[in-house]
Amino acid sequence: MTTTAQAASGNGSVLLEAQDLKKYFPVTRGILLSKVTGHIKAVDGVSFQLREGETLGIVGESGCGKTTTAKMVLMLERPTEGTIFFQGDDVYGGNEAQRKEYRSSVQAVFQDPWSSLNPRMRVKDIIAEPMVINWQLSRNEIQQRVMELLNNVGLNDYHSNLYPHEFSGGQRQRLAVARALSLNPKVIVLDEPVSALDVSIRAQIMNLLKDLQAEFGVSYILIAHHLATVRYMCHWVAVMYLGQIVELAPVKELFDNPLHPYTKALMSAALPSHPDTPQEEMILTGEVPSPLNPPEGCHFHTRCPMVMDHCAFDIPEVKEVTPGHFVSCHLY
Amino acid sequence: MAATETRKDVVLDVKDLRTYFRTRWGEVKAVDGVTFDLRKGETLGIVGESGCGKSVTMLSLMRLIPMPPGRIVDGSISLDGEDLLQLSEDEMSKVRGSKIGLIIQDPMTSLNPVFSIGNQVTEAIRIHQDIPRHSVMERALDVLRKVNIPAAETRVRDYPHQMSGGMRQRVVGAIGISCQPMVLIADEPTTSLDVTIQAQYLKLLKDLQQDSDLSLIFITHDFGIVAKMCDRVAVMYAGKIVEMGSVRDIFNNPSHPYTEALLASVPKMEEDVDRLYAIEGQPPTLHNLPPGCSFAARCPYVMDKCREQYPPEFNVAEAHHSACWRLE
Ligand SMILES: Nc1ncnc2c1ncn2[C@@H]1O[C@H](COP(=O)(O)OP(=O)(O)O)[C@@H](O)[C@H]1O
Ligand SMILES: Nc1ncnc2c1ncn2[C@@H]1O[C@H](COP(=O)(O)OP(=O)(O)O)[C@@H](O)[C@H]1O
Ligand code: SF4
Ligand SMILES: [Mg+2]
Ligand SMILES: [Mg+2]
């Protein structure tokens, strides 16, 4: 996706840019799993920009490639093709020192706070760990910073001596945020950070994340499937379907003027916030096709209510319909 | 009040239901004095956060509480005029499925992995309905088509793992309606589904309901589902119904601080929200609840009295009541 105009229409400067990212997972067969019979096109040409102090939301149904995209940003998965630029440098092109620097600038918080919190470590050690590995600080300095981080995420000094199991789900997510913040990252990837939490706790965490962004100017990539959450949290939104971004726009523009039929379908499928909210019934038939054999032409054509003849074989280009609003659909 | 008029339509009448569990932390009052009724063709939503007693309420209605550690200690459950708590286990197993059906959250646990779909649907029909052997499969195909399983004739040979999550949830739905129950309980049936599949499923449930005048109880933690599906709502907190009313009354005039706070804590897709209201603290654990209102520790309006005595139900409007001392 050409993203020069995405740059022109925002405020902060571009911090991170994904260029045509692809991730194909080989599907193997045979005793030694040596025969590659196909590829799962988990991510198939994704481009976006993330600006300083802003949040980019990535929405789409399960299996569309959100987490795989996040993993490439986190260098946990190597792109099959494409690359990522961070502050102008190609992160896959640099040397080991540059990659290490990048890795500490980009942190993550996942849906399940257990996955990042070692159950046998005390909270203070969990939070201190990245600093111990990456920074030369005295014990005292580290101790002080741990307390500061705990306070930043709304926990208290006495929490530092406890173990993760002594915390509720919401508090554990706070710990995960504190740890992610410890190295003063520029970017935090949030992969469904509130989905596993109780309804009354979700707002606490969302507000906390917003406050931290306002205070530290950190940028977020927020992965979510809940559109209302995205509207509340994000400045930009990318809608993914079968490994591709089908629409990308500033948040208000996307919700006021959704263009792609898939975006519209997602919005009409979303639950209303009031019984009198008028709802367009645009119910998609069928399910998402397999990324092993995505449909020809527009990937969405098998479910699209607006499908035209050529959608089945012509791949739609990315068009910038209004400044900063990109869509990939033959209707435009 | 037209109570005597509407009473005729009541298919399910639950009074002062109490279901407790014995645990090593003490007695858990999972459901503690729950009262509601359900009318013909109506959809009642039961909303609340995890652990507040929604599933235990429904399992009590089905009499599927594991005993021990659980026990229905008090109350009555009148279905179509018959008190389910007085029935023998044999009698109850006839009621289950034929008069009251249950669709649960995780279709993988309610489907048996070693039997084909066809097998499981026909089995459900055979247990509850006295229809000739040769027409059982026909009836099974019929319900599978009703829940929009494409090519039902061939899919009946599939096993659960060969189907997608959305498809499995439909099969569970098919089993739930296979014997034309009067009451169908759906316990968070769409929680694990993607939004577009969820929309299909919700529409399906609505269509089924319209076809057969089914009464539906929808259990959820999501007010969006309530807004879309329900006629009336009961809001549960810590084992009790804290507010109940028509869906419009609850959304337009939430009268319990918990309902009010929950509604203010969810972002909206249709409009910008400046800042969400965040309820402090977390839901209480159900053993050793303090006396007084269970929400007192998190309530922005808490008064001394709230900590001392559990509030009675106050009427807010006709058929809208709330258990909060502020309404005294
Ligand atoms: N390590 C892997 N090996 C093979 N396939 C994978 C792997 N990781 C993800 N996939 C597949 O890639 C697709 C995208 O997955 P994912 O990025 O996790 O989607 P999302 O986060 O949007 O739900 C899915 O079809 C998934 O099954
Ligand atoms: N088999 C059981 N043994 C002990 N406690 C139980 C059991 N089942 C449920 N509970 C307790 O009952 C309470 C209500 O649970 P449940 O009805 O499942 O909540 P939810 O509203 O999430 O459906 C919880 O506190 C739970 O711990
Ligand atoms: S009774 Fe008191 S504590 Fe409970 S909800 Fe009402 S005002 Fe709040
Ligand atoms: Mg994911
Ligand atoms: Mg439950």
XYZ file of C-alpha atoms and ligand atoms in Angstrom:
724
model
C 0.000 0.000 0.000
C 1.401 3.424 -0.895
C 1.534 5.221 2.357
C 3.027 8.579 1.513
C -0.348 10.231 1.909
C -0.938 8.446 5.190
C 2.170 10.345 6.239
C 0.979 13.656 4.867
C -2.335 13.612 6.681
C -1.194 12.885 10.215
C 0.456 14.885 12.957
C 3.385 13.036 14.453
C 6.299 11.841 12.372
C 6.422 8.305 11.045
C 8.147 5.982 13.460
C 7.637 2.579 11.959
C 6.687 1.528 8.484
C 5.775 -1.951 7.282
C 6.385 -2.458 3.583
C 4.621 -5.231 1.746
C 5.055 -7.743 4.563
C 4.392 -11.353 3.662
C 4.521 -14.470 5.744
C 3.923 -17.812 4.091
C 3.975 -20.915 6.273
C 4.905 -24.053 4.359
C 2.507 -26.975 4.638
C 4.517 -30.168 4.642
C 3.857 -33.844 4.117
C 5.824 -37.059 4.287
C 7.768 -38.857 7.003
C 10.442 -36.220 7.254
C 7.929 -33.469 6.556
C 10.164 -32.699 3.644
C 7.583 -32.399 0.935
C 6.079 -28.937 0.811
C 2.558 -29.275 -0.518
C 1.459 -25.682 -0.266
C 1.702 -22.451 1.680
C -0.553 -20.826 4.219
C -0.522 -17.209 3.193
C -0.963 -15.900 6.718
C 0.092 -12.373 5.753
C 0.100 -11.500 2.103
C 1.415 -8.030 1.379
C 0.692 -5.739 4.297
C 1.890 -2.126 4.440
C 1.192 0.541 7.018
C 2.765 3.370 8.920
C 2.805 4.008 12.612
C 3.354 7.518 13.865
C 4.839 8.809 17.065
C 2.386 8.893 19.949
C -0.418 7.368 17.921
C -2.300 4.097 17.883
C -2.870 2.002 14.812
C -5.638 -0.542 15.186
C -5.669 -3.772 13.237
C -9.092 -5.410 13.083
C -10.346 -8.529 11.413
C -11.705 -11.940 12.214
C -9.604 -14.732 13.649
C -7.087 -16.205 11.262
C -6.789 -13.095 9.092
C -3.133 -12.611 10.036
C -3.177 -10.031 12.820
C -0.924 -11.886 15.230
C 1.469 -12.948 12.486
C 1.785 -9.314 11.438
C 2.475 -8.375 15.048
C 5.110 -11.079 15.337
C 6.942 -9.738 12.313
C 6.911 -6.271 13.847
C 8.317 -7.812 17.030
C 10.947 -9.774 15.055
C 9.546 -12.987 16.443
C 8.778 -14.160 12.916
C 10.903 -13.378 9.864
C 8.957 -12.024 6.888
C 8.909 -14.238 3.807
C 9.018 -10.988 1.869
C 8.886 -7.292 2.646
C 10.448 -5.438 5.521
C 10.021 -2.978 8.331
C 11.572 0.454 8.600
C 12.079 1.926 12.029
C 13.026 5.598 12.243
C 14.065 5.279 8.621
C 16.263 2.186 8.958
C 15.496 -1.229 7.518
C 15.382 -3.368 10.649
C 16.107 -6.570 8.795
C 19.023 -4.968 6.984
C 20.949 -3.759 10.038
C 23.614 -5.470 12.163
C 23.072 -7.374 15.415
C 23.521 -4.276 17.592
C 20.889 -2.389 15.622
C 18.492 -5.307 15.853
C 19.001 -5.496 19.601
C 18.294 -1.795 19.869
C 15.149 -2.234 17.780
C 13.955 -5.146 19.886
C 14.135 -3.116 23.048
C 12.289 -0.225 21.397
C 9.363 -2.429 20.444
C 7.626 -4.331 23.225
C 4.464 -6.402 23.468
C 1.477 -7.128 25.667
C -0.552 -10.196 24.767
C -4.095 -11.275 25.435
C -3.095 -13.821 28.004
C -1.026 -12.087 30.663
C 0.230 -15.498 31.809
C 2.273 -15.949 28.681
C 4.658 -13.144 29.548
C 4.818 -13.544 33.311
C 7.002 -16.295 34.707
C 4.935 -17.790 37.567
C 8.041 -18.574 39.639
C 9.407 -15.050 39.667
C 8.472 -12.242 41.992
C 6.860 -9.236 40.390
C 9.897 -7.033 40.981
C 12.122 -9.495 39.125
C 9.657 -9.904 36.297
C 9.565 -6.174 35.740
C 13.286 -5.726 36.239
C 14.329 -8.539 33.911
C 14.430 -6.565 30.638
C 16.428 -3.794 32.369
C 18.883 -6.267 33.866
C 19.484 -7.773 30.439
C 19.660 -4.552 28.458
C 20.858 -1.804 30.741
C 23.759 -1.317 33.111
C 21.975 -0.079 36.218
C 22.753 -0.467 39.878
C 20.461 -2.567 42.057
C 19.176 0.587 43.637
C 18.384 2.249 40.357
C 16.541 -0.820 39.179
C 14.604 -1.090 42.418
C 13.572 2.530 42.111
C 12.502 2.137 38.521
C 10.422 -0.943 39.345
C 8.494 1.048 41.948
C 8.030 3.883 39.505
C 6.680 1.479 36.859
C 4.322 -0.175 39.326
C 2.958 3.221 40.228
C 2.636 4.121 36.561
C 0.300 1.200 36.006
C -1.732 1.805 39.151
C -0.123 -0.778 41.441
C 1.644 -0.217 44.748
C 5.126 -0.762 46.094
C 4.022 -3.723 48.185
C 2.962 -5.589 45.052
C 6.610 -5.924 44.066
C 7.227 -8.873 46.382
C 4.225 -10.917 45.259
C 4.022 -13.662 42.629
C 1.814 -13.401 39.512
C -0.766 -15.903 40.800
C -1.533 -13.535 43.659
C -2.985 -11.069 41.181
C -6.335 -10.884 39.425
C -6.534 -10.944 35.627
C -6.715 -7.177 35.372
C -3.765 -6.681 37.713
C -1.715 -9.207 35.775
C -2.394 -7.249 32.622
C -1.132 -4.157 34.480
C 2.052 -6.057 35.313
C 2.491 -7.016 31.671
C 2.152 -3.340 30.760
C 4.676 -2.321 33.424
C 7.186 -4.825 32.101
C 6.591 -3.709 28.524
C 7.240 -0.110 29.588
C 10.436 -0.856 31.455
C 12.869 -0.103 28.627
C 11.129 3.112 27.600
C 9.958 1.576 24.325
C 8.806 3.677 21.401
C 6.217 1.122 20.313
C 4.095 -1.378 22.206
C 2.226 -4.048 20.300
C -1.010 -4.851 22.111
C -2.496 -8.126 20.895
C -6.094 -8.316 22.171
C -5.032 -6.862 25.532
C -8.502 -6.738 27.079
C -10.359 -9.621 25.432
C -9.691 -12.044 28.266
C -10.677 -9.596 30.993
C -13.944 -9.089 32.776
C -16.141 -6.376 31.325
C -15.731 -4.030 34.284
C -11.942 -4.402 34.164
C -11.571 -3.697 30.445
C -12.253 0.013 30.840
C -9.601 0.265 33.574
C -6.949 -1.170 31.265
C -8.036 0.824 28.207
C -7.951 4.058 30.185
C -4.568 3.145 31.632
C -3.135 2.534 28.157
C -4.464 5.873 26.954
C -3.039 7.684 29.954
C 0.368 6.105 29.461
C 0.359 7.130 25.830
C -0.465 10.705 26.767
C 2.289 10.714 29.379
C 5.109 8.960 27.556
C 4.225 9.491 23.908
C 4.516 5.777 23.173
C 2.920 4.433 19.976
C 0.666 1.402 19.970
C -0.268 -1.204 17.443
C -3.537 -2.486 18.829
C -4.904 -5.758 17.578
C -8.569 -6.246 18.293
C -11.666 -7.789 16.841
C -14.038 -5.508 18.709
C -14.767 -2.419 16.628
C -15.955 -0.261 19.499
C -12.671 -0.852 21.325
C -10.794 0.217 18.225
C -12.873 3.353 17.898
C -12.096 4.276 21.488
C -8.383 3.546 21.390
C -7.063 4.235 17.897
C -6.040 7.052 15.603
C -5.751 4.871 12.516
C -7.463 1.624 11.658
C -6.457 -1.117 9.256
C -9.077 -3.728 8.397
C -7.632 -7.106 7.470
C -9.169 -9.960 5.558
C -7.299 -13.147 4.624
C -3.818 -11.778 5.097
C -4.373 -8.413 3.466
C -5.365 -4.917 4.518
C -8.567 -4.172 2.636
C -9.099 -0.696 4.074
C -7.011 1.758 6.071
C -8.087 5.183 7.285
C -8.035 7.643 10.164
C -10.400 6.319 12.810
C -13.159 8.883 12.432
C -13.100 8.645 8.665
C -13.329 4.864 8.793
C -16.337 4.837 11.087
C -18.116 7.744 9.374
C -17.427 6.598 5.875
C -16.557 2.921 5.611
C -15.984 1.948 2.001
C -14.949 -1.656 1.662
C -17.898 -4.086 1.703
C -16.058 -6.194 4.278
C -15.632 -3.205 6.590
C -19.329 -2.447 6.183
C -20.222 -6.050 6.917
C -18.087 -6.031 10.059
C -19.804 -2.868 11.227
C -23.243 -4.212 10.551
C -22.379 -7.431 12.387
C -21.109 -5.508 15.408
C -23.512 -5.409 18.323
C -25.445 -2.182 18.913
C -24.813 -0.129 22.035
C -28.516 0.584 22.519
C -31.677 -1.339 21.591
C -32.851 1.594 19.455
C -29.647 1.875 17.451
C -30.742 1.499 13.853
C -29.004 -1.495 12.377
C -28.463 -2.330 8.789
C -28.836 -6.036 8.289
C -25.954 -7.036 6.086
C -25.252 -10.554 7.138
C -22.404 -12.254 5.353
C -23.050 -15.779 4.264
C -20.507 -18.539 4.648
C -17.229 -18.444 6.495
C -13.744 -17.123 5.852
C -12.035 -19.275 3.175
C -8.793 -21.068 3.970
C -5.586 -19.025 3.674
C -4.094 -22.126 2.059
C -6.116 -21.451 -1.073
C -7.410 -17.909 -0.898
C -9.921 -17.046 -3.637
C -8.556 -15.580 -6.879
C -9.139 -11.941 -7.687
C -10.466 -10.111 -4.671
C -10.073 -12.445 -1.693
C -13.446 -11.295 -0.430
C -15.436 -11.952 -3.610
C -16.849 -15.302 -2.420
C -18.717 -13.556 0.403
C -19.173 -10.064 -0.956
C -22.738 -8.810 -1.310
C -21.596 -6.299 -3.963
C -19.578 -8.767 -6.041
C -19.189 -8.009 -9.755
C -18.033 -10.342 -12.525
C -14.426 -9.209 -12.687
C -13.951 -9.392 -8.909
C -13.452 -13.141 -9.289
C -10.249 -12.780 -11.303
C -8.968 -9.182 -11.158
C -6.960 -8.330 -8.070
C -8.133 -4.903 -6.862
C -5.444 -2.271 -6.467
C -5.067 -0.103 -3.423
C -6.654 3.261 -4.042
C -6.462 6.386 -1.972
C -10.018 7.594 -2.195
C -9.636 10.657 0.003
C -6.378 11.777 1.621
C -5.290 9.051 4.020
C -8.221 6.758 3.227
C -7.088 3.646 1.370
C -9.321 0.923 0.038
C -8.758 -2.113 -2.071
C -12.002 -2.868 -3.914
C -13.192 -2.677 -7.532
C -16.125 -0.487 -6.512
C -13.782 2.466 -6.098
C -51.329 -3.794 37.031
C -52.348 -6.340 34.463
C -50.540 -9.070 36.329
C -53.363 -11.573 36.173
C -53.628 -11.025 32.453
C -49.990 -11.661 31.719
C -49.600 -14.508 34.216
C -51.325 -16.742 31.706
C -48.383 -16.387 29.364
C -45.782 -17.302 31.941
C -44.029 -20.510 30.930
C -41.265 -20.439 33.495
C -41.527 -19.061 36.987
C -38.434 -19.109 39.175
C -38.792 -18.105 42.807
C -36.089 -17.449 45.363
C -33.685 -19.953 43.837
C -30.611 -20.682 45.946
C -27.767 -22.905 44.813
C -24.727 -23.237 47.032
C -21.421 -25.027 46.665
C -19.276 -26.467 49.385
C -15.637 -25.607 48.728
C -12.498 -25.617 50.799
C -12.825 -21.875 51.215
C -16.279 -22.238 52.630
C -19.765 -22.104 51.245
C -20.097 -20.395 47.852
C -23.533 -18.885 47.419
C -23.377 -18.999 43.648
C -27.082 -18.263 43.249
C -28.642 -16.592 46.226
C -32.310 -15.816 45.975
C -32.985 -15.392 42.277
C -36.539 -14.687 41.153
C -37.762 -14.123 37.616
C -40.344 -15.299 35.160
C -40.369 -15.866 31.442
C -43.299 -15.492 29.095
C -44.203 -17.255 25.931
C -42.164 -16.068 22.956
C -40.142 -13.702 25.115
C -36.371 -13.300 25.267
C -34.929 -12.640 28.682
C -31.307 -11.598 28.999
C -29.251 -12.432 32.052
C -26.164 -10.237 32.125
C -23.269 -10.125 34.483
C -19.544 -10.649 34.704
C -17.831 -13.992 34.999
C -18.467 -15.782 38.252
C -21.657 -13.912 39.136
C -23.771 -17.061 38.941
C -25.299 -17.000 35.459
C -24.359 -20.535 34.472
C -25.195 -21.960 37.865
C -28.654 -20.392 37.566
C -29.181 -22.126 34.255
C -27.732 -25.435 35.346
C -30.105 -25.265 38.312
C -33.054 -24.832 35.938
C -31.883 -27.914 34.059
C -31.133 -29.651 37.349
C -27.632 -30.347 36.155
C -25.787 -29.033 39.205
C -23.023 -31.441 40.208
C -24.001 -32.714 43.653
C -21.804 -32.683 45.649
C -20.280 -30.099 45.843
C -23.403 -28.229 44.735
C -26.911 -28.211 46.135
C -30.110 -26.390 45.327
C -30.968 -25.360 48.840
C -34.165 -23.448 48.295
C -36.678 -22.082 45.843
C -39.041 -23.311 43.193
C -38.796 -23.625 39.426
C -42.158 -23.919 37.804
C -42.104 -24.881 34.127
C -45.464 -25.056 32.406
C -47.085 -25.359 35.829
C -44.856 -28.184 37.074
C -42.291 -27.667 39.854
C -39.067 -29.095 38.480
C -37.518 -29.338 41.916
C -40.162 -31.877 42.932
C -39.577 -34.237 39.995
C -37.693 -37.533 40.228
C -34.485 -37.793 38.218
C -36.300 -39.958 35.643
C -39.085 -37.455 35.231
C -36.596 -34.629 35.017
C -34.597 -36.299 32.270
C -37.773 -36.411 30.166
C -38.308 -32.699 30.707
C -34.740 -31.903 29.688
C -34.608 -31.496 25.957
C -38.317 -31.924 25.437
C -39.558 -28.919 27.381
C -36.391 -27.040 28.203
C -33.208 -27.083 26.138
C -29.730 -25.750 26.725
C -27.098 -24.436 24.319
C -23.787 -23.923 26.016
C -20.755 -21.835 25.315
C -18.223 -24.376 24.181
C -19.664 -26.681 21.549
C -16.632 -28.950 21.761
C -17.584 -29.992 25.268
C -21.263 -30.478 24.490
C -20.610 -32.596 21.400
C -19.107 -36.022 21.747
C -15.961 -36.220 19.598
C -16.313 -39.931 18.817
C -19.814 -39.829 17.336
C -20.866 -38.343 14.029
C -23.072 -35.275 13.963
C -25.979 -37.290 12.576
C -25.618 -39.794 15.341
C -25.766 -37.150 18.034
C -28.748 -35.303 16.643
C -30.779 -38.480 16.078
C -29.873 -39.683 19.565
C -31.224 -36.479 21.076
C -34.441 -36.886 19.116
C -34.819 -40.575 19.955
C -34.490 -40.026 23.704
C -37.182 -37.413 23.896
C -39.607 -38.063 21.139
C -41.772 -40.977 20.328
C -41.437 -40.997 16.572
C -40.996 -43.993 14.288
C -37.415 -45.144 13.763
C -37.323 -44.456 10.070
C -38.399 -40.860 10.447
C -35.832 -39.978 13.105
C -33.146 -39.268 10.519
C -35.587 -37.219 8.501
C -36.373 -35.136 11.543
C -32.631 -34.741 12.254
C -31.973 -33.512 8.720
C -34.883 -31.193 9.142
C -33.448 -29.479 12.217
C -29.957 -29.363 10.721
C -31.398 -27.556 7.712
C -33.255 -25.243 10.073
C -29.953 -24.151 11.588
C -28.584 -23.604 8.064
C -26.107 -26.455 7.837
C -25.364 -26.584 4.119
C -25.612 -30.026 2.480
C -26.983 -31.535 5.674
C -27.377 -34.985 4.043
C -23.613 -35.298 3.688
C -22.558 -33.305 6.763
C -24.379 -35.746 9.070
C -21.494 -38.164 8.544
C -18.948 -35.580 9.778
C -17.400 -35.640 13.204
C -17.269 -32.476 15.336
C -13.579 -31.861 14.671
C -14.253 -31.743 10.940
C -16.456 -28.698 11.366
C -15.665 -25.049 11.999
C -16.542 -23.453 15.331
C -19.552 -21.690 13.835
C -20.821 -24.906 12.298
C -20.406 -26.817 15.558
C -22.332 -24.156 17.411
C -25.162 -24.607 14.888
C -25.201 -28.333 15.514
C -25.479 -27.698 19.239
C -28.316 -25.325 18.414
C -29.942 -28.046 16.316
C -29.803 -30.444 19.247
C -31.200 -27.745 21.514
C -34.278 -27.242 19.331
C -34.640 -30.789 18.010
C -37.464 -31.618 20.374
C -39.270 -28.327 20.125
C -38.769 -27.190 23.712
C -40.869 -24.389 25.183
C -37.835 -22.779 26.726
C -34.366 -22.607 25.245
C -31.461 -21.412 27.346
C -28.461 -20.093 25.447
C -25.445 -19.713 27.736
C -23.001 -17.352 26.003
C -23.400 -19.319 22.776
C -21.481 -16.863 20.619
C -18.588 -15.919 22.876
C -16.040 -17.904 20.892
C -17.395 -16.979 17.473
C -16.178 -14.289 15.138
C -18.458 -11.287 14.692
C -19.809 -12.167 11.261
C -20.488 -15.733 12.377
C -22.009 -14.420 15.587
C -24.366 -12.236 13.547
C -25.464 -15.264 11.520
C -26.067 -17.243 14.693
C -28.053 -14.533 16.438
C -30.248 -14.111 13.392
C -30.779 -17.854 13.307
C -31.922 -17.889 16.930
C -34.323 -15.026 16.247
C -35.780 -16.800 13.224
C -36.200 -20.050 15.133
C -37.917 -18.206 17.909
C -40.354 -16.500 15.567
C -41.206 -19.760 13.863
C -42.130 -21.561 17.027
C -43.032 -19.053 19.724
C -40.047 -20.256 21.692
C -39.120 -18.548 24.946
C -35.444 -17.760 25.105
C -33.090 -17.057 27.984
C -29.930 -15.440 26.776
C -26.989 -15.479 29.141
C -24.221 -13.072 28.341
C -21.673 -10.619 29.681
C -22.250 -8.378 26.683
C -24.831 -5.591 26.761
C -24.611 -5.465 22.965
C -26.207 -8.898 22.766
C -28.879 -7.766 25.182
C -29.580 -4.687 23.072
C -29.879 -6.789 19.957
C -31.735 -9.830 21.247
C -33.680 -9.259 24.428
C -37.075 -7.978 25.535
C -36.271 -7.951 29.226
C -33.045 -8.016 31.209
C -31.905 -9.233 34.592
C -28.555 -7.859 35.750
C -26.721 -10.208 38.102
C -24.003 -9.371 40.575
C -22.512 -11.760 43.110
C -25.270 -14.370 42.932
C -28.212 -11.984 42.980
C -30.335 -10.121 40.487
C -29.648 -6.478 41.272
C -31.850 -4.936 38.609
C -34.521 -6.130 36.260
C -36.658 -4.425 33.672
C -37.525 -4.075 30.019
C -34.535 -3.688 27.776
C -35.408 -0.048 27.074
C -35.887 0.805 30.742
C -32.529 -0.706 31.576
C -30.675 1.147 28.830
C -32.504 4.450 29.211
C -32.845 4.529 32.950
C -30.360 2.203 34.619
C -31.211 2.418 38.293
C -28.654 0.248 39.973
C -25.177 1.797 40.191
C -23.671 -1.426 38.855
C -25.871 -1.401 35.757
C -25.166 2.273 35.257
C -21.427 1.750 35.622
C -21.318 -1.268 33.326
C -23.170 0.585 30.603
C -20.806 3.532 30.939
C -17.736 1.315 30.837
C -18.196 -0.098 27.357
C -17.015 1.819 24.312
C -19.501 2.506 21.541
C -19.043 1.798 17.888
C -21.506 4.456 16.758
C -20.037 7.455 18.521
C -16.889 8.875 20.048
C -16.646 8.432 23.772
C -14.328 10.823 25.515
C -13.461 8.685 28.450
C -14.907 5.416 29.646
C -16.118 5.101 33.158
C -13.904 2.549 34.880
C -15.421 0.640 37.771
C -12.825 0.403 40.506
C -11.722 -2.865 42.037
C -12.951 -6.215 40.856
C -15.980 -8.460 41.310
C -16.061 -10.088 44.766
C -15.496 -13.772 45.363
C -18.674 -15.466 46.460
C -17.584 -17.060 49.679
C -17.536 -14.790 52.676
C -19.428 -11.952 51.078
C -19.620 -9.031 53.460
C -23.044 -8.141 54.837
C -24.884 -5.420 53.012
C -24.828 -4.638 49.325
C -22.268 -6.756 47.439
C -21.443 -3.799 45.197
C -20.716 -1.446 48.111
C -16.935 -1.815 47.829
C -16.990 -0.510 44.235
C -19.987 1.769 44.312
C -19.455 5.512 43.750
C -22.616 6.321 45.736
C -22.023 4.066 48.719
C -23.629 5.137 52.028
C -23.188 3.740 55.537
C -26.398 1.811 55.359
C -25.210 -0.005 52.198
C -22.461 -1.719 54.147
C -24.802 -2.922 56.855
C -27.895 -4.300 55.235
C -28.645 -5.875 51.866
C -31.042 -3.538 50.030
C -34.525 -4.824 49.209
C -36.000 -4.532 45.739
C -37.432 -1.120 45.016
C -39.811 -0.491 42.148
C -38.470 2.027 39.676
C -41.323 1.785 37.239
C -43.831 -0.855 36.346
C -41.962 -4.136 35.885
C -38.657 -2.409 36.595
C -37.018 -2.994 39.950
C -33.628 -2.510 41.464
C -31.995 -3.488 44.753
C -30.238 -0.311 45.809
C -30.639 1.823 48.923
C -30.502 4.983 46.851
C -34.030 4.231 45.688
C -35.433 4.080 49.206
N 3.360 -21.034 12.914
C 2.359 -21.216 12.044
N 2.367 -22.259 11.183
C 1.384 -22.439 10.293
N 0.318 -21.631 10.167
C 0.236 -20.580 11.003
C 1.240 -20.320 11.976
N 0.879 -19.202 12.673
C -0.298 -18.811 12.148
N -0.684 -19.622 11.142
C -1.882 -19.482 10.310
O -1.838 -18.211 9.728
C -3.130 -17.629 9.679
C -3.120 -16.296 10.406
O -2.941 -16.529 11.795
P -2.874 -15.359 12.876
O -1.864 -14.378 12.444
O -2.682 -15.991 14.196
O -4.322 -14.735 12.760
P -5.118 -13.771 13.778
O -4.170 -13.291 14.830
O -5.673 -12.697 12.914
O -6.222 -14.622 14.352
C -4.080 -18.647 10.269
O -4.663 -19.383 9.237
C -3.168 -19.500 11.109
O -3.693 -20.794 11.226
N -18.655 -27.114 40.603
C -18.425 -26.011 41.335
N -17.797 -26.087 42.533
C -17.577 -24.991 43.274
N -17.931 -23.746 42.916
C -18.551 -23.600 41.742
C -18.831 -24.711 40.890
N -19.462 -24.243 39.779
C -19.562 -22.908 39.935
N -19.023 -22.516 41.108
C -18.931 -21.145 41.618
O -20.158 -20.505 41.432
C -19.980 -19.153 41.071
C -20.810 -18.805 39.881
O -20.309 -19.491 38.753
P -21.001 -19.411 37.327
O -22.458 -19.521 37.455
O -20.317 -20.414 36.473
O -20.626 -17.947 36.859
P -20.921 -17.243 35.466
O -21.761 -16.062 35.796
O -19.590 -16.835 34.948
O -21.607 -18.230 34.571
C -18.493 -18.960 40.843
O -17.981 -18.244 41.927
C -17.941 -20.347 40.792
O -16.676 -20.396 41.362
S -27.017 -0.133 47.728
Fe -25.456 1.379 48.095
S -23.552 0.378 47.575
Fe -25.199 -0.851 46.725
S -25.387 -0.057 44.712
Fe -26.851 1.092 45.901
S -25.736 2.911 46.536
Fe -24.233 1.468 45.795
Mg -4.350 -13.463 16.977
Mg -20.918 -19.019 32.695
